[in-house]
Amino acid sequence: MSKRSENRLADIQDLEPSLEEFRTSVVDGLSSPQKTLPCKFLYDERGSQIFDDICDLPEYYPTRTERRILERHARDIATLAGPQPRLIEFGSGAGTKVRLLLRALDRPAAYLPVEISREYMIAAAEDLAESFPELRIAPVCADYTEPFTLPELPDIDHGTTMGFFPGSTIGNFTRAEAVDFLSVTRNLMGPGAIMIVGVDLVKDLDVLRAAYNDAAGVTAAFNLNLLRRINRELGGTFDLSTFRHDARWNAELERIEMHLVSLREQEVAVGTLRFNFQEGETIHTESSHKYRLDGFGELAREAGYEPVEVWTDDKQLFSVHALRTL
Ligand SMILES: C[S@@+](CC[C@H](N)C(=O)[O-])C[C@H]1O[C@@H](n2cnc3c(N)ncnc32)[C@H](O)[C@@H]1O
């Protein structure tokens, strides 16, 4: 890393969830009648790497479609942000899409990625510092569903605060959770801030199912990696060959659900605790809610935002919403 970028890249603000929090979530989730595991734990370092592979899959339309929308409208977004914005990205991952914004924005004052996958975020922030040596970068490792604060940057003079929440990660929340999350980010950013959110749309079911059941089995590897993580970090005894990935459409809730299906009756230990599985019983690991344009606008209003613009691709596969905090 160059001397210059080192100076501009602040030490990480580290609020990574503890092992104890992970254990509690796993034990609670596996003890409920429909076994569940929180999707945020899919993203250890390996999970983040596999997610990046998913983004390149031919079936996984969201990433390339959102990229195209952002490329086409980066200037419109820059106009909304005005000069010297402070940019906060929620669930920043590899930090690739934000580069499109950073190139278009007028002298961005600071970039604050907020991300649960610690090592992955550090590597991404270092890469970004190389590419944008003038940019002040202040990474935050945190679970954004829990209270956290942003680093203060008293030496930075910034204009509008702009939130960035791409990847349709908002679809991982239920509708009520999405309203709560946007309300929290509204308070965090203050009045007059702009929020750019990528939102996946309801569409042909074959397209949706294929995106989450890819032929190469990469999404399956992503899902099963959660069991591997439990084995490694919590002393689990999951035999990965006795579970299979399944992604199904829940028509009532308009969401894709990822499950891990037990292929036989079995008992699995997590540390000193034992959990029983029937053959065919599932662990629900992730939901991806799909929206309609007006439905998401309504949700944003409930969370205290004024919808300003919405952009989509020609096939109406994906949408990017610009919202303003009230
Ligand atoms: C669907 S991926 C999107 C990644 C990237 N923003 C993109 O658009 O390609 C979700 C990202 O959010 C992060 N994430 C998920 N839940 C989180 C949480 N509760 N707190 C912080 N980050 C989270 C994941 O680690 C991952 O990088």
CSV table of C-alpha atoms and ligand atoms in Angstrom, one decimal:
chain,number,residue,atom,x,y,z
A,1,MET,CA,0.0,0.0,0.0
A,2,SER,CA,1.4,3.5,-0.8
A,3,LYS,CA,2.2,5.9,2.0
A,4,ARG,CA,-0.4,8.3,0.8
A,5,SER,CA,-3.3,5.7,0.8
A,6,GLU,CA,-2.2,4.4,4.2
A,7,ASN,CA,-2.7,7.9,5.6
A,8,ARG,CA,-6.2,8.2,4.1
A,9,LEU,CA,-7.3,4.7,5.2
A,10,ALA,CA,-8.3,5.0,8.9
A,11,ASP,CA,-8.0,2.1,11.4
A,12,ILE,CA,-11.0,-0.1,11.3
A,13,GLN,CA,-13.8,0.6,13.8
A,14,ASP,CA,-14.3,-3.0,15.0
A,15,LEU,CA,-17.7,-4.1,16.3
A,16,GLU,CA,-17.6,-7.6,14.7
A,17,PRO,CA,-20.2,-9.9,16.4
A,18,SER,CA,-18.5,-12.1,19.0
A,19,LEU,CA,-18.3,-15.9,18.9
A,20,GLU,CA,-20.8,-15.9,21.7
A,21,GLU,CA,-23.3,-13.9,19.6
A,22,PHE,CA,-22.8,-16.4,16.8
A,23,ARG,CA,-23.3,-19.4,19.2
A,24,THR,CA,-26.5,-17.9,20.7
A,25,SER,CA,-28.0,-17.2,17.2
A,26,VAL,CA,-27.2,-20.7,16.0
A,27,VAL,CA,-28.6,-22.4,19.2
A,28,ASP,CA,-31.7,-20.3,19.1
A,29,GLY,CA,-32.2,-20.8,15.4
A,30,LEU,CA,-31.7,-24.6,15.5
A,31,SER,CA,-34.1,-24.9,18.6
A,32,SER,CA,-37.1,-23.3,16.8
A,33,PRO,CA,-39.8,-25.5,15.2
A,34,GLN,CA,-38.8,-24.2,11.7
A,35,LYS,CA,-35.0,-24.3,12.1
A,36,THR,CA,-33.4,-21.1,10.9
A,37,LEU,CA,-29.9,-19.5,10.8
A,38,PRO,CA,-29.5,-15.8,10.3
A,39,CYS,CA,-28.2,-15.0,6.8
A,40,LYS,CA,-25.7,-12.5,8.1
A,41,PHE,CA,-23.5,-15.4,9.2
A,42,LEU,CA,-23.3,-16.8,5.6
A,43,TYR,CA,-20.6,-14.2,5.2
A,44,ASP,CA,-17.4,-15.4,6.8
A,45,GLU,CA,-14.3,-14.7,4.6
A,46,ARG,CA,-15.0,-17.8,2.5
A,47,GLY,CA,-18.7,-17.0,2.3
A,48,SER,CA,-17.9,-13.5,1.0
A,49,GLN,CA,-15.6,-15.1,-1.7
A,50,ILE,CA,-18.2,-17.5,-2.8
A,51,PHE,CA,-20.8,-14.7,-2.9
A,52,ASP,CA,-18.5,-12.9,-5.3
A,53,ASP,CA,-18.4,-16.0,-7.5
A,54,ILE,CA,-22.2,-16.0,-7.5
A,55,CYS,CA,-22.2,-12.4,-8.8
A,56,ASP,CA,-20.4,-13.7,-11.9
A,57,LEU,CA,-22.8,-16.5,-12.7
A,58,PRO,CA,-24.8,-16.4,-15.9
A,59,GLU,CA,-28.0,-17.1,-14.0
A,60,TYR,CA,-27.4,-14.4,-11.4
A,61,TYR,CA,-28.9,-11.4,-13.2
A,62,PRO,CA,-29.0,-8.9,-10.2
A,63,THR,CA,-25.3,-7.9,-10.1
A,64,ARG,CA,-24.8,-7.2,-13.7
A,65,THR,CA,-28.2,-5.5,-14.1
A,66,GLU,CA,-27.7,-3.3,-11.1
A,67,ARG,CA,-24.2,-2.4,-12.3
A,68,ARG,CA,-25.7,-1.3,-15.7
A,69,ILE,CA,-28.3,0.8,-14.0
A,70,LEU,CA,-25.6,2.5,-11.8
A,71,GLU,CA,-23.3,3.0,-14.8
A,72,ARG,CA,-26.2,4.7,-16.7
A,73,HIS,CA,-27.3,6.9,-13.8
A,74,ALA,CA,-24.0,7.6,-11.9
A,75,ARG,CA,-24.2,11.2,-13.1
A,76,ASP,CA,-27.8,11.6,-11.9
A,77,ILE,CA,-26.7,10.2,-8.5
A,78,ALA,CA,-23.7,12.6,-8.4
A,79,THR,CA,-26.1,15.5,-9.0
A,80,LEU,CA,-28.3,14.4,-6.1
A,81,ALA,CA,-25.2,14.1,-3.9
A,82,GLY,CA,-23.8,17.5,-4.7
A,83,PRO,CA,-20.2,18.5,-3.9
A,84,GLN,CA,-18.0,16.7,-1.4
A,85,PRO,CA,-20.5,14.1,-0.2
A,86,ARG,CA,-19.9,11.7,2.7
A,87,LEU,CA,-20.7,8.2,1.4
A,88,ILE,CA,-21.8,5.4,3.7
A,89,GLU,CA,-22.2,1.9,2.3
A,90,PHE,CA,-24.1,-0.8,4.1
A,91,GLY,CA,-23.0,-4.3,3.4
A,92,SER,CA,-20.1,-3.2,1.2
A,93,GLY,CA,-18.7,-6.6,0.4
A,94,ALA,CA,-16.0,-6.5,-2.3
A,95,GLY,CA,-16.7,-2.7,-2.8
A,96,THR,CA,-16.9,-3.0,-6.6
A,97,LYS,CA,-20.2,-1.1,-7.3
A,98,VAL,CA,-19.2,1.8,-5.1
A,99,ARG,CA,-16.3,2.5,-7.5
A,100,LEU,CA,-18.9,3.5,-10.1
A,101,LEU,CA,-20.2,6.1,-7.7
A,102,LEU,CA,-16.9,7.3,-6.5
A,103,ARG,CA,-15.7,8.0,-10.0
A,104,ALA,CA,-18.8,10.0,-10.7
A,105,LEU,CA,-19.2,12.0,-7.4
A,106,ASP,CA,-17.8,15.5,-7.1
A,107,ARG,CA,-14.8,15.3,-4.8
A,108,PRO,CA,-16.2,12.7,-2.3
A,109,ALA,CA,-15.1,13.7,1.2
A,110,ALA,CA,-15.2,10.3,2.9
A,111,TYR,CA,-16.2,6.7,2.3
A,112,LEU,CA,-17.5,4.7,5.3
A,113,PRO,CA,-18.1,1.0,4.4
A,114,VAL,CA,-20.1,-0.9,7.1
A,115,GLU,CA,-19.7,-4.6,6.8
A,116,ILE,CA,-19.9,-7.8,8.9
A,117,SER,CA,-17.3,-9.8,7.0
A,118,ARG,CA,-14.2,-8.3,8.7
A,119,GLU,CA,-11.2,-9.7,6.8
A,120,TYR,CA,-13.0,-9.3,3.5
A,121,MET,CA,-13.8,-5.6,4.2
A,122,ILE,CA,-10.2,-4.8,5.2
A,123,ALA,CA,-8.9,-6.3,1.9
A,124,ALA,CA,-11.6,-4.4,-0.1
A,125,ALA,CA,-10.8,-1.1,1.7
A,126,GLU,CA,-7.1,-1.5,1.0
A,127,ASP,CA,-7.8,-2.1,-2.7
A,128,LEU,CA,-10.0,0.9,-2.8
A,129,ALA,CA,-7.4,3.1,-1.1
A,130,GLU,CA,-5.0,2.1,-3.9
A,131,SER,CA,-7.5,3.1,-6.5
A,132,PHE,CA,-8.6,6.3,-4.8
A,133,PRO,CA,-5.5,7.6,-3.0
A,134,GLU,CA,-7.1,11.0,-2.2
A,135,LEU,CA,-10.2,9.5,-0.6
A,136,ARG,CA,-10.6,9.3,3.2
A,137,ILE,CA,-11.8,5.8,4.0
A,138,ALA,CA,-13.1,4.8,7.5
A,139,PRO,CA,-14.2,1.2,7.6
A,140,VAL,CA,-16.6,-0.1,10.2
A,141,CYS,CA,-16.9,-3.8,10.9
A,142,ALA,CA,-20.4,-4.1,12.4
A,143,ASP,CA,-23.7,-6.0,12.3
A,144,TYR,CA,-25.9,-3.2,10.9
A,145,THR,CA,-29.0,-4.8,12.4
A,146,GLU,CA,-27.6,-3.9,15.9
A,147,PRO,CA,-26.9,-0.4,17.2
A,148,PHE,CA,-23.6,1.0,16.0
A,149,THR,CA,-22.0,4.4,15.6
A,150,LEU,CA,-20.0,5.8,12.7
A,151,PRO,CA,-16.5,7.0,13.2
A,152,GLU,CA,-16.3,10.8,13.7
A,153,LEU,CA,-14.0,12.5,11.2
A,154,PRO,CA,-13.6,15.9,12.7
A,155,ASP,CA,-11.0,17.0,10.1
A,156,ILE,CA,-13.3,16.3,7.2
A,157,ASP,CA,-15.6,18.9,5.8
A,158,HIS,CA,-18.4,17.2,3.9
A,159,GLY,CA,-21.5,18.1,2.1
A,160,THR,CA,-24.6,15.8,1.7
A,161,THR,CA,-24.5,12.4,3.4
A,162,MET,CA,-25.3,9.7,0.9
A,163,GLY,CA,-26.2,6.1,2.0
A,164,PHE,CA,-25.6,3.3,-0.5
A,165,PHE,CA,-27.3,-0.1,0.0
A,166,PRO,CA,-26.8,-2.1,-3.2
A,167,GLY,CA,-27.2,-5.8,-4.1
A,168,SER,CA,-30.8,-6.0,-3.0
A,169,THR,CA,-29.5,-6.9,0.4
A,170,ILE,CA,-32.6,-5.1,1.7
A,171,GLY,CA,-34.5,-8.1,0.4
A,172,ASN,CA,-33.0,-10.2,3.1
A,173,PHE,CA,-35.2,-8.4,5.6
A,174,THR,CA,-38.9,-9.0,6.0
A,175,ARG,CA,-40.9,-5.9,5.0
A,176,ALA,CA,-41.2,-4.8,8.7
A,177,GLU,CA,-37.5,-5.3,9.2
A,178,ALA,CA,-36.7,-3.3,6.1
A,179,VAL,CA,-38.8,-0.4,7.4
A,180,ASP,CA,-36.9,-0.6,10.7
A,181,PHE,CA,-33.6,-0.7,9.0
A,182,LEU,CA,-34.3,2.3,6.8
A,183,SER,CA,-35.6,4.2,9.9
A,184,VAL,CA,-32.3,3.5,11.7
A,185,THR,CA,-30.2,4.6,8.7
A,186,ARG,CA,-32.4,7.7,8.4
A,187,ASN,CA,-31.5,8.6,12.0
A,188,LEU,CA,-27.9,7.7,11.4
A,189,MET,CA,-27.6,9.9,8.3
A,190,GLY,CA,-29.8,12.8,9.5
A,191,PRO,CA,-32.2,15.0,7.5
A,192,GLY,CA,-31.6,15.9,3.9
A,193,ALA,CA,-29.5,12.8,3.3
A,194,ILE,CA,-29.8,10.7,0.1
A,195,MET,CA,-30.1,6.9,0.2
A,196,ILE,CA,-29.5,4.9,-2.9
A,197,VAL,CA,-31.0,1.4,-2.6
A,198,GLY,CA,-30.8,-1.5,-5.0
A,199,VAL,CA,-34.1,-3.5,-5.0
A,200,ASP,CA,-34.8,-6.7,-6.9
A,201,LEU,CA,-38.2,-6.9,-8.6
A,202,VAL,CA,-40.9,-9.6,-8.8
A,203,LYS,CA,-40.5,-11.4,-12.1
A,204,ASP,CA,-40.8,-14.6,-14.1
A,205,LEU,CA,-40.4,-17.4,-11.6
A,206,ASP,CA,-38.1,-19.5,-13.9
A,207,VAL,CA,-35.6,-16.6,-14.0
A,208,LEU,CA,-35.8,-16.2,-10.2
A,209,ARG,CA,-35.5,-19.9,-9.4
A,210,ALA,CA,-32.5,-20.3,-11.8
A,211,ALA,CA,-30.7,-17.3,-10.1
A,212,TYR,CA,-30.7,-19.1,-6.8
A,213,ASN,CA,-30.3,-22.7,-8.0
A,214,ASP,CA,-27.4,-22.2,-10.4
A,215,ALA,CA,-26.3,-25.1,-12.6
A,216,ALA,CA,-22.7,-25.0,-11.3
A,217,GLY,CA,-23.8,-25.3,-7.7
A,218,VAL,CA,-22.1,-22.2,-6.5
A,219,THR,CA,-25.1,-21.0,-4.5
A,220,ALA,CA,-25.3,-24.4,-2.9
A,221,ALA,CA,-21.7,-24.1,-1.8
A,222,PHE,CA,-22.4,-20.7,-0.4
A,223,ASN,CA,-25.3,-22.0,1.6
A,224,LEU,CA,-23.5,-25.2,2.8
A,225,ASN,CA,-20.5,-23.1,3.9
A,226,LEU,CA,-22.6,-21.9,6.9
A,227,LEU,CA,-22.6,-25.5,8.2
A,228,ARG,CA,-18.8,-25.6,7.7
A,229,ARG,CA,-18.5,-22.4,9.6
A,230,ILE,CA,-20.5,-23.8,12.5
A,231,ASN,CA,-18.3,-26.9,12.5
A,232,ARG,CA,-15.1,-24.8,12.6
A,233,GLU,CA,-16.1,-22.0,15.0
A,234,LEU,CA,-18.6,-23.7,17.3
A,235,GLY,CA,-17.5,-27.3,17.4
A,236,GLY,CA,-20.3,-28.5,15.1
A,237,THR,CA,-20.6,-32.0,13.7
A,238,PHE,CA,-22.6,-31.3,10.5
A,239,ASP,CA,-21.8,-33.8,7.7
A,240,LEU,CA,-22.2,-31.6,4.7
A,241,SER,CA,-22.8,-34.5,2.4
A,242,THR,CA,-26.1,-35.2,4.3
A,243,PHE,CA,-27.6,-31.8,3.5
A,244,ARG,CA,-28.6,-30.3,0.2
A,245,HIS,CA,-29.3,-26.7,-0.9
A,246,ASP,CA,-32.8,-25.8,-2.0
A,247,ALA,CA,-34.1,-22.4,-3.1
A,248,ARG,CA,-37.9,-22.1,-3.3
A,249,TRP,CA,-40.4,-19.4,-4.1
A,250,ASN,CA,-42.8,-18.4,-1.4
A,251,ALA,CA,-45.7,-16.9,-3.4
A,252,GLU,CA,-47.5,-15.5,-0.4
A,253,LEU,CA,-44.5,-13.5,0.9
A,254,GLU,CA,-43.1,-12.9,-2.6
A,255,ARG,CA,-39.6,-14.1,-1.7
A,256,ILE,CA,-37.0,-16.7,-2.6
A,257,GLU,CA,-36.1,-18.8,0.5
A,258,MET,CA,-32.9,-20.7,0.7
A,259,HIS,CA,-33.0,-23.8,2.8
A,260,LEU,CA,-30.6,-26.6,3.7
A,261,VAL,CA,-32.5,-29.9,3.5
A,262,SER,CA,-31.5,-32.9,5.7
A,263,LEU,CA,-31.2,-35.9,3.5
A,264,ARG,CA,-31.7,-38.3,6.4
A,265,GLU,CA,-32.9,-38.5,10.0
A,266,GLN,CA,-29.8,-37.6,12.1
A,267,GLU,CA,-28.5,-35.9,15.2
A,268,VAL,CA,-26.0,-33.1,15.0
A,269,ALA,CA,-23.9,-31.6,17.8
A,270,VAL,CA,-23.0,-28.0,18.2
A,271,GLY,CA,-20.5,-27.9,21.1
A,272,THR,CA,-22.3,-29.8,23.9
A,273,LEU,CA,-25.8,-29.4,22.5
A,274,ARG,CA,-27.6,-31.9,20.2
A,275,PHE,CA,-30.1,-31.2,17.5
A,276,ASN,CA,-32.3,-33.7,15.8
A,277,PHE,CA,-33.3,-33.7,12.1
A,278,GLN,CA,-36.0,-35.6,10.4
A,279,GLU,CA,-35.4,-36.7,6.8
A,280,GLY,CA,-36.5,-33.8,4.6
A,281,GLU,CA,-36.5,-31.3,7.5
A,282,THR,CA,-34.9,-27.9,6.6
A,283,ILE,CA,-32.9,-25.1,8.0
A,284,HIS,CA,-34.1,-21.8,6.5
A,285,THR,CA,-30.9,-19.8,5.9
A,286,GLU,CA,-31.9,-16.7,3.8
A,287,SER,CA,-34.9,-14.9,2.3
A,288,SER,CA,-34.7,-12.6,-0.7
A,289,HIS,CA,-37.9,-10.5,-0.9
A,290,LYS,CA,-38.8,-9.2,-4.3
A,291,TYR,CA,-40.7,-5.9,-4.7
A,292,ARG,CA,-42.8,-3.9,-7.1
A,293,LEU,CA,-41.8,-0.3,-7.8
A,294,ASP,CA,-44.7,1.3,-6.0
A,295,GLY,CA,-44.6,-1.1,-3.1
A,296,PHE,CA,-41.0,-0.2,-2.4
A,297,GLY,CA,-41.8,3.5,-2.6
A,298,GLU,CA,-44.5,3.0,-0.1
A,299,LEU,CA,-42.2,1.1,2.2
A,300,ALA,CA,-39.6,3.9,2.0
A,301,ARG,CA,-42.3,6.5,2.9
A,302,GLU,CA,-43.2,4.5,6.0
A,303,ALA,CA,-39.5,4.7,7.0
A,304,GLY,CA,-39.5,8.5,6.8
A,305,TYR,CA,-38.0,8.9,3.3
A,306,GLU,CA,-39.3,10.8,0.3
A,307,PRO,CA,-38.8,8.8,-2.9
A,308,VAL,CA,-36.9,11.0,-5.3
A,309,GLU,CA,-36.1,8.9,-8.4
A,310,VAL,CA,-36.3,5.3,-9.4
A,311,TRP,CA,-34.3,3.7,-12.3
A,312,THR,CA,-34.7,0.3,-13.8
A,313,ASP,CA,-33.3,-1.8,-16.7
A,314,ASP,CA,-35.2,-2.3,-20.0
A,315,LYS,CA,-36.5,-5.7,-18.8
A,316,GLN,CA,-37.6,-4.3,-15.4
A,317,LEU,CA,-35.5,-7.0,-13.6
A,318,PHE,CA,-34.0,-4.7,-11.0
A,319,SER,CA,-34.5,-1.2,-9.6
A,320,VAL,CA,-32.3,1.4,-8.0
A,321,HIS,CA,-34.2,3.9,-5.8
A,322,ALA,CA,-33.0,7.3,-4.7
A,323,LEU,CA,-34.6,8.4,-1.5
A,324,ARG,CA,-34.3,11.5,0.6
A,325,THR,CA,-34.5,11.5,4.4
A,326,LEU,CA,-37.2,13.8,5.8
B,1,LIG,C1,-25.9,-9.6,-0.9
B,1,LIG,S1,-24.3,-9.2,-0.4
B,1,LIG,C2,-24.1,-7.6,-1.3
B,1,LIG,C3,-22.7,-7.2,-1.5
B,1,LIG,C4,-22.4,-6.0,-2.3
B,1,LIG,N1,-22.9,-4.8,-1.6
B,1,LIG,C5,-23.0,-6.1,-3.6
B,1,LIG,O1,-23.9,-5.3,-3.9
B,1,LIG,O2,-22.6,-6.9,-4.4
B,1,LIG,C6,-24.6,-8.6,1.2
B,1,LIG,C7,-23.4,-8.0,1.9
B,1,LIG,O3,-23.9,-7.4,3.2
B,1,LIG,C8,-23.1,-7.9,4.2
B,1,LIG,N2,-24.0,-8.1,5.4
B,1,LIG,C9,-25.0,-9.0,5.4
B,1,LIG,N3,-25.6,-8.9,6.6
B,1,LIG,C10,-25.0,-7.9,7.3
B,1,LIG,C11,-25.2,-7.3,8.6
B,1,LIG,N4,-26.2,-7.7,9.4
B,1,LIG,N5,-24.4,-6.3,8.9
B,1,LIG,C12,-23.3,-5.9,8.1
B,1,LIG,N6,-23.1,-6.4,6.9
B,1,LIG,C13,-23.9,-7.4,6.5
B,1,LIG,C14,-22.5,-9.2,3.7
B,1,LIG,O4,-21.3,-9.6,4.3
B,1,LIG,C15,-22.3,-8.9,2.2
B,1,LIG,O5,-21.1,-8.3,2.0
